[in-house]
PDB file of N, CA, C and O in Angstrom:
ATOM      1  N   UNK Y   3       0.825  -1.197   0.000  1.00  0.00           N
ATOM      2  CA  UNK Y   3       0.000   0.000   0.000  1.00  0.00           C
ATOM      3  C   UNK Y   3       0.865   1.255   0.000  1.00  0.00           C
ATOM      4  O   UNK Y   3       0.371   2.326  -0.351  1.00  0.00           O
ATOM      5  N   UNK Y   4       2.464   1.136   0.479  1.00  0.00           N
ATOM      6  CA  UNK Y   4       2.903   2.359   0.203  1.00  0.00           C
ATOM      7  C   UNK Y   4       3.562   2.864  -1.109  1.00  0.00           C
ATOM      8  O   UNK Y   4       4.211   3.902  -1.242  1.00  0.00           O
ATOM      9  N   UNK Y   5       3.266   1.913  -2.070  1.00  0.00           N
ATOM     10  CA  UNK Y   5       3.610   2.221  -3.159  1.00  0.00           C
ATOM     11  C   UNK Y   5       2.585   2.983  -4.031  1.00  0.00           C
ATOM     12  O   UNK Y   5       2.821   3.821  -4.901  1.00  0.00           O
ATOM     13  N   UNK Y   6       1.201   2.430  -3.536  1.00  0.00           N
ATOM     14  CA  UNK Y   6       0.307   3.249  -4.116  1.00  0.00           C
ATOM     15  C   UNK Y   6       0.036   4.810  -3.381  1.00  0.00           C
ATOM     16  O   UNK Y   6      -0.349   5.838  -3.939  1.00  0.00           O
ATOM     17  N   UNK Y   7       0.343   4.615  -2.091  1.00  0.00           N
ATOM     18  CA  UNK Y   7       0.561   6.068  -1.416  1.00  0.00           C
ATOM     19  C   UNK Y   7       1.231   7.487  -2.214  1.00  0.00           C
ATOM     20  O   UNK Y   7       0.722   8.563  -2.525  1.00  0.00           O
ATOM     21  N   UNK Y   8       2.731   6.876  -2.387  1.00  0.00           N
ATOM     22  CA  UNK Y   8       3.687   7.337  -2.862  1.00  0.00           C
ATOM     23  C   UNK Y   8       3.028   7.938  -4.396  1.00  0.00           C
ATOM     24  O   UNK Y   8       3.349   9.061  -4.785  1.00  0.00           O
ATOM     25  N   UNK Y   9       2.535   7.480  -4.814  1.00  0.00           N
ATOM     26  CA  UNK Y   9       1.961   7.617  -6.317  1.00  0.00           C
ATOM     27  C   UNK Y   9       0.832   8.510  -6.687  1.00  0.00           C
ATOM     28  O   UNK Y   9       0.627   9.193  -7.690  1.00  0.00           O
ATOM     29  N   UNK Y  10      -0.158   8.220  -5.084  1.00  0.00           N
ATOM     30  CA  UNK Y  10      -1.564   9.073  -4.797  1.00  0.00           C
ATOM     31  C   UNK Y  10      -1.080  10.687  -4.471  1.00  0.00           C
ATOM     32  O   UNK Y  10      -1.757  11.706  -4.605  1.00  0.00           O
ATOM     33  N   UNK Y  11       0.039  10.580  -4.094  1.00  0.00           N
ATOM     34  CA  UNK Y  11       0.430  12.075  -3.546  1.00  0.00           C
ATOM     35  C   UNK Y  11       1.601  12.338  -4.356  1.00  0.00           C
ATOM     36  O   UNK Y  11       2.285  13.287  -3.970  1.00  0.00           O
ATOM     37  N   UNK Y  12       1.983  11.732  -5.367  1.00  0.00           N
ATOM     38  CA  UNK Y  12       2.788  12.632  -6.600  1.00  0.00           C
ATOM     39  C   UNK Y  12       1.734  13.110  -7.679  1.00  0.00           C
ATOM     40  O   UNK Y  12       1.687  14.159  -8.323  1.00  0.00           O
ATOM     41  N   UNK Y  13       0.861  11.948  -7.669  1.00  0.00           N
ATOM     42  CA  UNK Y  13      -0.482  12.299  -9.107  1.00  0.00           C
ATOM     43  C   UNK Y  13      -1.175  13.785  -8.616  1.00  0.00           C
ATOM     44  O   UNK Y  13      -1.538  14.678  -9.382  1.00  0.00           O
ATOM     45  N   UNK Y  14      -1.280  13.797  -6.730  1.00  0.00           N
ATOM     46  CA  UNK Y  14      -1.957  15.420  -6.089  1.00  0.00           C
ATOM     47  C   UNK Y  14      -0.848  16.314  -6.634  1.00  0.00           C
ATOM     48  O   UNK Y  14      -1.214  17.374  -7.142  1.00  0.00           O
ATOM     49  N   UNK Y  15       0.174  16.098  -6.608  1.00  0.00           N
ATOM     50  CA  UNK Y  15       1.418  17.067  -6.298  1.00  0.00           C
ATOM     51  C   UNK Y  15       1.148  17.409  -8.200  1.00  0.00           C
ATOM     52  O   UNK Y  15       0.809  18.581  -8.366  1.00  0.00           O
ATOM     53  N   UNK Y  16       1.216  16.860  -9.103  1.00  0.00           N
ATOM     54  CA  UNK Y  16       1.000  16.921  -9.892  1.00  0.00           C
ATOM     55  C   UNK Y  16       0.152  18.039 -10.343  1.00  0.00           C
ATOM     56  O   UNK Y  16       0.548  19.108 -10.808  1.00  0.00           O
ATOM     57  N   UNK Y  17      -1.482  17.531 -10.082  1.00  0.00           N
ATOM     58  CA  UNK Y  17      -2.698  18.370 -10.267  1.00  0.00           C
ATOM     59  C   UNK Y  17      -2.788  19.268  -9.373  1.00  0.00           C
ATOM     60  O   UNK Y  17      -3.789  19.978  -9.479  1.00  0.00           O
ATOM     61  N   UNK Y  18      -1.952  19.539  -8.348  1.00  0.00           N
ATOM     62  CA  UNK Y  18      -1.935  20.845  -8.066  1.00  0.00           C
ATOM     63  C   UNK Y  18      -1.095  21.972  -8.762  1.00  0.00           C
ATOM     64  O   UNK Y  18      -1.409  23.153  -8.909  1.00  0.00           O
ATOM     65  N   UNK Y  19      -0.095  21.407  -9.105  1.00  0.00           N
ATOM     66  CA  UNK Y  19       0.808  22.010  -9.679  1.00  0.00           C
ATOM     67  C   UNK Y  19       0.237  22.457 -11.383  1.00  0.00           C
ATOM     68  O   UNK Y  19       0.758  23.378 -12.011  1.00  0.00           O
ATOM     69  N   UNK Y  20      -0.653  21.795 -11.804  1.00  0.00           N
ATOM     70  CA  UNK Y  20      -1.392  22.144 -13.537  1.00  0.00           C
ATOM     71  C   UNK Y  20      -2.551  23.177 -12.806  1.00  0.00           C
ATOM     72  O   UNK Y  20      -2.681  24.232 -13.427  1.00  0.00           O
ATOM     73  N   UNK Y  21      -3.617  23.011 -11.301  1.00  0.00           N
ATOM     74  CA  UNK Y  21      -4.270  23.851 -11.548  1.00  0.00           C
ATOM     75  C   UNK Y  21      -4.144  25.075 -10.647  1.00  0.00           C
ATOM     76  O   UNK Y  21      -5.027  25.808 -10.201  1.00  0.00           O
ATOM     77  N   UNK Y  22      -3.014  25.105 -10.514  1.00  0.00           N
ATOM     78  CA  UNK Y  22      -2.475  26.724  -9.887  1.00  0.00           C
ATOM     79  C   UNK Y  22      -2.398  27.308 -10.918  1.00  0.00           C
ATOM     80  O   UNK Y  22      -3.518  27.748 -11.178  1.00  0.00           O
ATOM     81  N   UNK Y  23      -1.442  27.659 -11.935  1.00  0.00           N
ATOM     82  CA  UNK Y  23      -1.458  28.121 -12.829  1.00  0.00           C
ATOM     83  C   UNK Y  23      -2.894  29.038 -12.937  1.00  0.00           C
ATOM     84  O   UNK Y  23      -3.125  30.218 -12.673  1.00  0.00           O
ATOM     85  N   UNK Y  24      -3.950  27.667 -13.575  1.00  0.00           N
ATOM     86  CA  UNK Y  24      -5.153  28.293 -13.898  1.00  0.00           C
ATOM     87  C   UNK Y  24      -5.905  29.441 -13.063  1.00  0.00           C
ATOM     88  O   UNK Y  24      -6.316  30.561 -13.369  1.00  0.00           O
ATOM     89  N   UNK Y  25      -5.910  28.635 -11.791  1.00  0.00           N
ATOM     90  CA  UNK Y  25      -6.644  29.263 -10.528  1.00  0.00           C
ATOM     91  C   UNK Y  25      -5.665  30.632 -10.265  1.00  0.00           C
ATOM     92  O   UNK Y  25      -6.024  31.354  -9.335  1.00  0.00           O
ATOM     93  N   UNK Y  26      -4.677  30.960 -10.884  1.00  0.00           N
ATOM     94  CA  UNK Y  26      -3.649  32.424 -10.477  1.00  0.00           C
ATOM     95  C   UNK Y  26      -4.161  32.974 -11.831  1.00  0.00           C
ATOM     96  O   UNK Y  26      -5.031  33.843 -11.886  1.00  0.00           O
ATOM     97  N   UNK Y  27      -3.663  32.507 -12.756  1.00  0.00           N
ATOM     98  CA  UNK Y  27      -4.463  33.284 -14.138  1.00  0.00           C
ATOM     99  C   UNK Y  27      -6.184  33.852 -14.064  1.00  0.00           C
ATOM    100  O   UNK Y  27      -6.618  34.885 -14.573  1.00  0.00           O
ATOM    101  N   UNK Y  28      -7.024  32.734 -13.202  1.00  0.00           N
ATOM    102  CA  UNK Y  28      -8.376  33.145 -12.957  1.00  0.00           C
ATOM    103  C   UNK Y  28      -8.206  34.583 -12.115  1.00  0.00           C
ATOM    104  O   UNK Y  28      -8.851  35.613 -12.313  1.00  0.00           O
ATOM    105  N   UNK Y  29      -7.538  34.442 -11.481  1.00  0.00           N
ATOM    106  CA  UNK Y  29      -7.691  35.416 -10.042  1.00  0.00           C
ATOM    107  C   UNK Y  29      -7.064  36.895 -10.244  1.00  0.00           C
ATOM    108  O   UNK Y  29      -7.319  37.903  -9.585  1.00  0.00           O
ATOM    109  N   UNK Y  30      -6.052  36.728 -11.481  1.00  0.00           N
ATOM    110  CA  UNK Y  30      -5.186  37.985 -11.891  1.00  0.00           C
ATOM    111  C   UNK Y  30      -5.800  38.861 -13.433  1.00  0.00           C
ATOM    112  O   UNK Y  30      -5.562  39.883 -14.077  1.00  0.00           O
ATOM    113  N   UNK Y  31      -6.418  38.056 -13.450  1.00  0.00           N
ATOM    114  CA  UNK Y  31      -6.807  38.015 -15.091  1.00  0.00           C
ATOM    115  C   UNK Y  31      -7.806  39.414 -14.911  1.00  0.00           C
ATOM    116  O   UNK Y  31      -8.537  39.689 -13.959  1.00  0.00           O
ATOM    117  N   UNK Y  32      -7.569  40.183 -16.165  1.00  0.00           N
ATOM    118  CA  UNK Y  32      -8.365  41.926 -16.048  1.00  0.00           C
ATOM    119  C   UNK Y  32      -9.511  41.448 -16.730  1.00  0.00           C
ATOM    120  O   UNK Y  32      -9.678  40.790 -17.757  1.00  0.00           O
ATOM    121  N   UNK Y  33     -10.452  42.092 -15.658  1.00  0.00           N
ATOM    122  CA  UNK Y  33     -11.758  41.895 -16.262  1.00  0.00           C
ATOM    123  C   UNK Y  33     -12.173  43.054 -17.854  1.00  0.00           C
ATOM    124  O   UNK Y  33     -12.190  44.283 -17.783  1.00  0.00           O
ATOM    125  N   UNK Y  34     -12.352  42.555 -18.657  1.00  0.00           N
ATOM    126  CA  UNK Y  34     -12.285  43.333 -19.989  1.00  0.00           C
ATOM    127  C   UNK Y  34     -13.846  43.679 -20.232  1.00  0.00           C
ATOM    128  O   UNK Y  34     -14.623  42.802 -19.853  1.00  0.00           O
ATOM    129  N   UNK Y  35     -14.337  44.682 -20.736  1.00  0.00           N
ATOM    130  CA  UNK Y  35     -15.644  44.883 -20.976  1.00  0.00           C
ATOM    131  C   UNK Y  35     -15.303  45.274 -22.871  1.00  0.00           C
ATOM    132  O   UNK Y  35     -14.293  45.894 -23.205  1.00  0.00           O
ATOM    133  N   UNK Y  36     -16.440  44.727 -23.982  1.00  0.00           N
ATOM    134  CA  UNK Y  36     -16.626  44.954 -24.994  1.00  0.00           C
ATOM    135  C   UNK Y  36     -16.592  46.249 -25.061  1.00  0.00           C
ATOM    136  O   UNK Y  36     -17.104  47.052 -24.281  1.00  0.00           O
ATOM    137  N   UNK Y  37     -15.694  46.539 -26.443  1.00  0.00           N
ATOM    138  CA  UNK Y  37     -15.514  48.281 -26.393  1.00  0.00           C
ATOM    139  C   UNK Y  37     -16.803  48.809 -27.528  1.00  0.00           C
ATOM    140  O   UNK Y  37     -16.988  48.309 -28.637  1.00  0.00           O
ATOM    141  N   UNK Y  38     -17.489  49.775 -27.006  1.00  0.00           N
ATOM    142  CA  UNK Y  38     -18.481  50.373 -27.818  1.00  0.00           C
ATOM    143  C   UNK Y  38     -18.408  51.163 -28.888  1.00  0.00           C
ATOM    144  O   UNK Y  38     -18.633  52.341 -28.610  1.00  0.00           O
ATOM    145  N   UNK Y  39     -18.164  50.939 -30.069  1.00  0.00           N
ATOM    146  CA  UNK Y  39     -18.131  51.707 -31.209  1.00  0.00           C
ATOM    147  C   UNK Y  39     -19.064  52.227 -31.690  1.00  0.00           C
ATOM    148  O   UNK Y  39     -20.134  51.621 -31.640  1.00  0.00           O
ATOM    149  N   UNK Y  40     -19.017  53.183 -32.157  1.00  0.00           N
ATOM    150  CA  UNK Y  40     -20.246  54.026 -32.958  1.00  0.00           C
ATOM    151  C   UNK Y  40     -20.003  53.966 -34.648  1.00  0.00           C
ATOM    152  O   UNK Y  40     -19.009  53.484 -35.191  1.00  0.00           O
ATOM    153  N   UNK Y  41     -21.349  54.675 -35.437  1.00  0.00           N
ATOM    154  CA  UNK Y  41     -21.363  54.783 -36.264  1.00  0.00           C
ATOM    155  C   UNK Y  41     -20.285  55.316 -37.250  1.00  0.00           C
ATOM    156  O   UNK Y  41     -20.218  56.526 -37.037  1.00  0.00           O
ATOM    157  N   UNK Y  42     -19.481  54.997 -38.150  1.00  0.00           N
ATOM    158  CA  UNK Y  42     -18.365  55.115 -38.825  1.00  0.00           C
ATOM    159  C   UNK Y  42     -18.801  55.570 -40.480  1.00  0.00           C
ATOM    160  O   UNK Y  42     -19.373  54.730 -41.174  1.00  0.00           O
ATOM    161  N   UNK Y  43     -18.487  56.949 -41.042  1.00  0.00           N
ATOM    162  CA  UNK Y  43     -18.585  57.227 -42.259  1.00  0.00           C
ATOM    163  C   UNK Y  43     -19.810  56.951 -43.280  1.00  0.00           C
ATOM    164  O   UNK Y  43     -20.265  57.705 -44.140  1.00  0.00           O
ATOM    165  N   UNK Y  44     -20.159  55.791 -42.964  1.00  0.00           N
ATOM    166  CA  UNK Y  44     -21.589  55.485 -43.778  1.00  0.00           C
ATOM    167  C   UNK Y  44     -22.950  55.858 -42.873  1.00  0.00           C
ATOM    168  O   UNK Y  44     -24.004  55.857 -43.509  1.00  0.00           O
ATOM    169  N   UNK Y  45     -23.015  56.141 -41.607  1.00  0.00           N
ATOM    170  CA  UNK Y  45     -23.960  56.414 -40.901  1.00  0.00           C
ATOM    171  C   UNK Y  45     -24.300  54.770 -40.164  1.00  0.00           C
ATOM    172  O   UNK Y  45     -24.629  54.607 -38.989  1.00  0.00           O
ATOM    173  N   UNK Y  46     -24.175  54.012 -40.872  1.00  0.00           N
ATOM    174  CA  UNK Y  46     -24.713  52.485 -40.777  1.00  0.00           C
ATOM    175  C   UNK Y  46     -24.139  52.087 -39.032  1.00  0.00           C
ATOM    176  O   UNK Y  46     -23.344  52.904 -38.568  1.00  0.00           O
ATOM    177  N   UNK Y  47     -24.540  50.861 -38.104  1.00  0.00           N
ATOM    178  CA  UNK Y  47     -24.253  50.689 -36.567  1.00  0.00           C
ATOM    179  C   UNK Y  47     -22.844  49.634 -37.572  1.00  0.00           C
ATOM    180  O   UNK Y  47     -23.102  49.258 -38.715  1.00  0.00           O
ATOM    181  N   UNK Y  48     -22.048  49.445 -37.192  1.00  0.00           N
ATOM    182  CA  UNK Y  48     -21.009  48.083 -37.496  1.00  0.00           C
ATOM    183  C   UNK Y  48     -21.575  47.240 -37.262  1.00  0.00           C
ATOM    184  O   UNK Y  48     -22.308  47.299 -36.275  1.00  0.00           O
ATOM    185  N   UNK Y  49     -21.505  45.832 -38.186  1.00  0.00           N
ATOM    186  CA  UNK Y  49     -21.997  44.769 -37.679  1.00  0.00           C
ATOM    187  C   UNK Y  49     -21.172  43.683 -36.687  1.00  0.00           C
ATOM    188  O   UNK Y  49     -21.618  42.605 -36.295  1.00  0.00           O
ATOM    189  N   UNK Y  50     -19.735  44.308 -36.362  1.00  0.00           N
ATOM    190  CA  UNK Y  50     -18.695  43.763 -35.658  1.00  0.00           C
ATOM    191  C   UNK Y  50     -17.734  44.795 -35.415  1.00  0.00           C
ATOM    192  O   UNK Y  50     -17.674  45.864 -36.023  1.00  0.00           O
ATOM    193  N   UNK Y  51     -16.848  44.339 -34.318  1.00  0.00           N
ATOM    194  CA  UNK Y  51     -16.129  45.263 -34.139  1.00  0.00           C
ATOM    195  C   UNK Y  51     -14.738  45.128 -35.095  1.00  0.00           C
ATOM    196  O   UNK Y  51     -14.730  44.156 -35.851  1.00  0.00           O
ATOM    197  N   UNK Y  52     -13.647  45.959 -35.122  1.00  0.00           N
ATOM    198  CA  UNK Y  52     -12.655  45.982 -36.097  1.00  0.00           C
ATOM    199  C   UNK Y  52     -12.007  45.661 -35.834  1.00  0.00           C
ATOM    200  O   UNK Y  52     -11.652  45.573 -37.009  1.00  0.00           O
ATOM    201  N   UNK Y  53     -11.035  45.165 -35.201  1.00  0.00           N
ATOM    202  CA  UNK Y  53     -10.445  44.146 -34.582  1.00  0.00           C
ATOM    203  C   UNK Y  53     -10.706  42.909 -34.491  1.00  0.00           C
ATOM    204  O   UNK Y  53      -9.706  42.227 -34.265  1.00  0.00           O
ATOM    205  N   UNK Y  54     -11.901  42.215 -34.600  1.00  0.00           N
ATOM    206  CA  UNK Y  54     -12.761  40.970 -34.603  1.00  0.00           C
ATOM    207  C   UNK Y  54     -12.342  39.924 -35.369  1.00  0.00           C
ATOM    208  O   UNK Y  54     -12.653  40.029 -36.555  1.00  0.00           O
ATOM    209  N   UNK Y  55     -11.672  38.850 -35.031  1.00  0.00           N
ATOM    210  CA  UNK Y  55     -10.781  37.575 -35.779  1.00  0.00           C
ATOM    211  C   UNK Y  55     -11.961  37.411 -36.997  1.00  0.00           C
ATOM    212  O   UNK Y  55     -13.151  37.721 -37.056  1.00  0.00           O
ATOM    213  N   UNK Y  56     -10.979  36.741 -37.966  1.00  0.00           N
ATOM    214  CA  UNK Y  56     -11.252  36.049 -38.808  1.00  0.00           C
ATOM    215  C   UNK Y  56     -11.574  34.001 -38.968  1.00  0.00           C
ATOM    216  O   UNK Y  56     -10.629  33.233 -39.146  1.00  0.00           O
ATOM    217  N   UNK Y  57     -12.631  33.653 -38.886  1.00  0.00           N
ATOM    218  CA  UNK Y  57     -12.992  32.533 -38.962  1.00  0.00           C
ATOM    219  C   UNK Y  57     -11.712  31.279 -39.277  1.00  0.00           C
ATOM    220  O   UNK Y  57     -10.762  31.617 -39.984  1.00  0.00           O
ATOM    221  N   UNK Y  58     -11.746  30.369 -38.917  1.00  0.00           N
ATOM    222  CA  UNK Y  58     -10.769  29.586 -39.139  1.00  0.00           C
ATOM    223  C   UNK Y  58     -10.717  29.095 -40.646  1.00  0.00           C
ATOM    224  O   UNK Y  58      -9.735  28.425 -40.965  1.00  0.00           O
ATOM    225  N   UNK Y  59     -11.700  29.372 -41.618  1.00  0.00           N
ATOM    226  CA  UNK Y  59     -11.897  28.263 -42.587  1.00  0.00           C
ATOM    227  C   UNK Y  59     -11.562  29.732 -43.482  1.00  0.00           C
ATOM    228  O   UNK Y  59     -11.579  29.498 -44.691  1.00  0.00           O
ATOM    229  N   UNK Y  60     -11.346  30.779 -43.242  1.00  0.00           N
ATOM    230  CA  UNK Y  60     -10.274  31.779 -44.045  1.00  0.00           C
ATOM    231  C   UNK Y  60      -8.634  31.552 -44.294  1.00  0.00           C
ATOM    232  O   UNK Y  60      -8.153  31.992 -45.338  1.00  0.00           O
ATOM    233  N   UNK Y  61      -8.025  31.061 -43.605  1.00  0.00           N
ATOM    234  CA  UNK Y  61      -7.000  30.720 -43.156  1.00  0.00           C
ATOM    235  C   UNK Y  61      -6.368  29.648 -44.387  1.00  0.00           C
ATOM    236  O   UNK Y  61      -5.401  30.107 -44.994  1.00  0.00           O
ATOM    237  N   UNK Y  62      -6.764  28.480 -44.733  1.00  0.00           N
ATOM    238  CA  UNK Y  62      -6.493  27.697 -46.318  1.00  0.00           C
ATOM    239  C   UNK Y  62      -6.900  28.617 -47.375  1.00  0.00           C
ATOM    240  O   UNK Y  62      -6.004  28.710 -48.213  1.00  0.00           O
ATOM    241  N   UNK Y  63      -7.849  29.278 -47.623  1.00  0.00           N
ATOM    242  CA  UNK Y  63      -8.291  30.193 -48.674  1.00  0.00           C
ATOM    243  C   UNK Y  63      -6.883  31.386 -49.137  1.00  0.00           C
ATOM    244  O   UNK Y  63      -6.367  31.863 -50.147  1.00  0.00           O
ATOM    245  N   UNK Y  64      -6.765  31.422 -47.875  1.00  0.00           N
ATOM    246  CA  UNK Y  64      -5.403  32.694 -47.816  1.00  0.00           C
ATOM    247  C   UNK Y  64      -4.218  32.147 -48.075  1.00  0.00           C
ATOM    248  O   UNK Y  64      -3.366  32.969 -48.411  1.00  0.00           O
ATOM    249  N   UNK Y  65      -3.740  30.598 -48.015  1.00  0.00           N
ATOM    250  CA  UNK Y  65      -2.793  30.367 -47.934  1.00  0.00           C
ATOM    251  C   UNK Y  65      -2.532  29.760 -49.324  1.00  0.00           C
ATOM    252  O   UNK Y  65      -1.355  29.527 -49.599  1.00  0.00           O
ATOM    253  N   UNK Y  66      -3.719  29.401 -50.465  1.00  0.00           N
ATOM    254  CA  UNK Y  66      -3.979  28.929 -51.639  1.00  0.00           C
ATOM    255  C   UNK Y  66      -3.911  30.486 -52.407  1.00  0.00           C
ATOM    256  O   UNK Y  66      -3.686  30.411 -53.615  1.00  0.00           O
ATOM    257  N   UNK Y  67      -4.064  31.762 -51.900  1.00  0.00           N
ATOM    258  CA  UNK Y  67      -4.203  32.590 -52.552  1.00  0.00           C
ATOM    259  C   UNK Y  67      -2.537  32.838 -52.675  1.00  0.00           C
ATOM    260  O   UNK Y  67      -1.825  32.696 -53.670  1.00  0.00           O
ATOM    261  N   UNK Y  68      -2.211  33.210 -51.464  1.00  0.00           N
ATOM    262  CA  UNK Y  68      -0.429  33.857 -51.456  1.00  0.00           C
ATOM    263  C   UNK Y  68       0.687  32.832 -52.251  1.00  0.00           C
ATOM    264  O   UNK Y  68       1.780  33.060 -52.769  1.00  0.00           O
ATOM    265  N   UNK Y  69      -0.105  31.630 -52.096  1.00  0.00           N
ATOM    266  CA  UNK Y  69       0.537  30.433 -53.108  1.00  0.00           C
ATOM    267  C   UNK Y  69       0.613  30.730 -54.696  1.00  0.00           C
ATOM    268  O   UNK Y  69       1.735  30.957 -55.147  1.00  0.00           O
ATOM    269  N   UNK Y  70      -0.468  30.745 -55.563  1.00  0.00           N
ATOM    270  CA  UNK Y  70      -0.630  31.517 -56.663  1.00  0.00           C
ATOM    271  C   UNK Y  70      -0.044  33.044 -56.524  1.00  0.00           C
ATOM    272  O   UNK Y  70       0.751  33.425 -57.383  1.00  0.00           O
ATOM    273  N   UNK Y  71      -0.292  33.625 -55.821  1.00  0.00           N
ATOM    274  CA  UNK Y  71       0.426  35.558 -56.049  1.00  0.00           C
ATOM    275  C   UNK Y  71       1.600  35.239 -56.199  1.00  0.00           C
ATOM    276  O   UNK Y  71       2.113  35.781 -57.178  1.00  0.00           O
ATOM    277  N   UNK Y  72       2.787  34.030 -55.162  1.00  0.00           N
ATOM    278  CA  UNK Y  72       3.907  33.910 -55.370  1.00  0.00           C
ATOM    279  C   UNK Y  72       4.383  33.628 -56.881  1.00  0.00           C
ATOM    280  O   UNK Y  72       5.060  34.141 -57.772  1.00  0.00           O
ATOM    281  N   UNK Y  73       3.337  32.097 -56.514  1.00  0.00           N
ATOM    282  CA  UNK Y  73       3.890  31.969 -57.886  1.00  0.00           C
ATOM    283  C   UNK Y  73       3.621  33.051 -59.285  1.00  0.00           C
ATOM    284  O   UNK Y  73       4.539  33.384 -60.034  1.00  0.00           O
ATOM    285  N   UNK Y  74       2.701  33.342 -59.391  1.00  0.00           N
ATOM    286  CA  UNK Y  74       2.436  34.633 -60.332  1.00  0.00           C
ATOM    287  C   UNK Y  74       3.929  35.442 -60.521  1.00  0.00           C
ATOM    288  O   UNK Y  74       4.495  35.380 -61.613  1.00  0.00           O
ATOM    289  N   UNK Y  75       4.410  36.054 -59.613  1.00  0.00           N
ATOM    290  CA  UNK Y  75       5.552  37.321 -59.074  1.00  0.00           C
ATOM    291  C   UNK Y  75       6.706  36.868 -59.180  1.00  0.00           C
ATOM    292  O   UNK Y  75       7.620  37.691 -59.114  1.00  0.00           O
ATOM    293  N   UNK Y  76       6.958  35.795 -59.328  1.00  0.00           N
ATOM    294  CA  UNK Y  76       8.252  35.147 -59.242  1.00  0.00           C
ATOM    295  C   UNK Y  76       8.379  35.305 -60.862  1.00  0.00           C
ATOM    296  O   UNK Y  76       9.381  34.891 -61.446  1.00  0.00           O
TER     297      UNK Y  76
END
């Protein structure tokens, strides 16, 4: 049984050690509020903000495009 002891309190030592991290990142972490933009040049509300990522399934599209421009330019 003290082998499984030994093992029960490295596997704790372990998972304490992965969820400190988290639990210090939770606790330090700045609370951010969405920034409010207004109407821009067309009068129109934005339908997103400008800064706002781009979808993952843009990402091959872009990389098939700069592929052809290269080759094109070369």
């Amino acid at each position: 049984m003290d082998a499984w002891q030994s093992l029960l309190v490295l596997l704790g030592v372990v998972g304490a050690g992965v969820a400190a991290p988290y639990g210090l990142g939770l606790c330090l972490a700045a609370v951010r509020t969405p920034l409010e933009t207004g109407a821009f040049s067309g009068g129109l509300a934005p339908g997103r903000h400008a800064v706002s990522r781009f979808h993952v399934r843009w990402y091959p599209v872009t990389m098939i495009f700069l592929a052809f421009l290269f080759y094109y330019l070369r």
